[in-house]
């Protein structure tokens, strides 16, 4: 399967694979396994590895991150080998589709806690991140691993190798939940890339063009909507007037 | 919080946001100007980090956020 992470600074034509993997099939009487959905993707940012790493720490907030509510560094250390290891804690909104909400406890928090561990190796010029949810993990667990490195064809670009594992232990619904999880994950990848581009453009003192274009589209849509409403209004007024004639 | 109102993120601990921003600012400068350039002279942000951690770790305990014992790069260990 091919997926295209659209526009702007990335011309990311990326090859993605999605496979179902049987993992951990162990139970005494019944053969119950946890199905894990695997997803892999390569993305490209038209900025140097250094810039991307700097942007990584400054990427929130951006216009595509409204679902990220809080962000904290909760561990950080420079190792003997001169690598920077960090753990970031994020709070995100946790919105389930309506069909799924039926099966969830009413008391379930509408927030999700996410951990993002990272290793920046300035000698090898690689950054590795691992991100996963620590709340609601039985219902759905999403683990994402990214490797950021210099693009071999163009040293001023950065390549992101992304892998994800999506699983669910929700009895009888795990497959459906996985499908939902995968769809949501793909949307979030697009948002992440757009957010990155935005922050990179801002850091480099450029006007994030894509966003301006989007604003323009939104504006146009709003104007069109307003005009439509106005037209409706006028029509109904005209109708009323007619009634009185 | 809507985008445009602020250029910064909030901390999970409501009272820690100012400490976080102060630290983030210091870190970003250090990361770009020293760490990435291979300059290993001291980290000027250590004190700010300590103060910020004191605040945020307390908030994590109060909110019962389950981070205790979560291994670094933990769940990825059993992946192919």
PDB file of N, CA and C in Angstrom, chain A residues 113, chain B residues 59-67:
ATOM      1  N   UNK A 113      -2.842   9.386  28.745  1.00  0.00           N
ATOM      2  CA  UNK A 113      -1.458   9.727  29.041  1.00  0.00           C
ATOM      3  C   UNK A 113      -0.541   8.967  28.094  1.00  0.00           C
TER       4      UNK A 113
ATOM      5  N   UNK B  59       3.052  16.674  40.978  1.00  0.00           N
ATOM      6  CA  UNK B  59       1.766  16.694  40.264  1.00  0.00           C
ATOM      7  C   UNK B  59       1.420  15.304  39.728  1.00  0.00           C
ATOM      8  N   UNK B  60       2.429  14.581  39.238  1.00  0.00           N
ATOM      9  CA  UNK B  60       2.214  13.237  38.689  1.00  0.00           C
ATOM     10  C   UNK B  60       1.705  12.295  39.785  1.00  0.00           C
ATOM     11  N   UNK B  61       2.294  12.420  40.981  1.00  0.00           N
ATOM     12  CA  UNK B  61       1.858  11.596  42.121  1.00  0.00           C
ATOM     13  C   UNK B  61       0.426  11.945  42.507  1.00  0.00           C
ATOM     14  N   UNK B  62       0.153  13.238  42.589  1.00  0.00           N
ATOM     15  CA  UNK B  62      -1.185  13.678  42.986  1.00  0.00           C
ATOM     16  C   UNK B  62      -2.250  13.212  42.000  1.00  0.00           C
ATOM     17  N   UNK B  63      -1.883  13.180  40.741  1.00  0.00           N
ATOM     18  CA  UNK B  63      -2.858  12.782  39.714  1.00  0.00           C
ATOM     19  C   UNK B  63      -2.850  11.285  39.444  1.00  0.00           C
ATOM     20  N   UNK B  64      -1.988  10.557  40.162  1.00  0.00           N
ATOM     21  CA  UNK B  64      -1.927   9.104  39.998  1.00  0.00           C
ATOM     22  C   UNK B  64      -1.608   8.668  38.572  1.00  0.00           C
ATOM     23  N   UNK B  65      -0.744   9.387  37.921  1.00  0.00           N
ATOM     24  CA  UNK B  65      -0.384   9.013  36.550  1.00  0.00           C
ATOM     25  C   UNK B  65       0.605   7.841  36.634  1.00  0.00           C
ATOM     26  N   UNK B  66       0.247   6.715  35.999  1.00  0.00           N
ATOM     27  CA  UNK B  66       1.010   5.471  36.230  1.00  0.00           C
ATOM     28  C   UNK B  66       2.341   5.393  35.478  1.00  0.00           C
ATOM     29  N   UNK B  67       3.325   6.176  35.928  1.00  0.00           N
ATOM     30  CA  UNK B  67       4.618   6.125  35.241  1.00  0.00           C
ATOM     31  C   UNK B  67       5.674   5.346  36.025  1.00  0.00           C
TER      32      UNK B  67
END
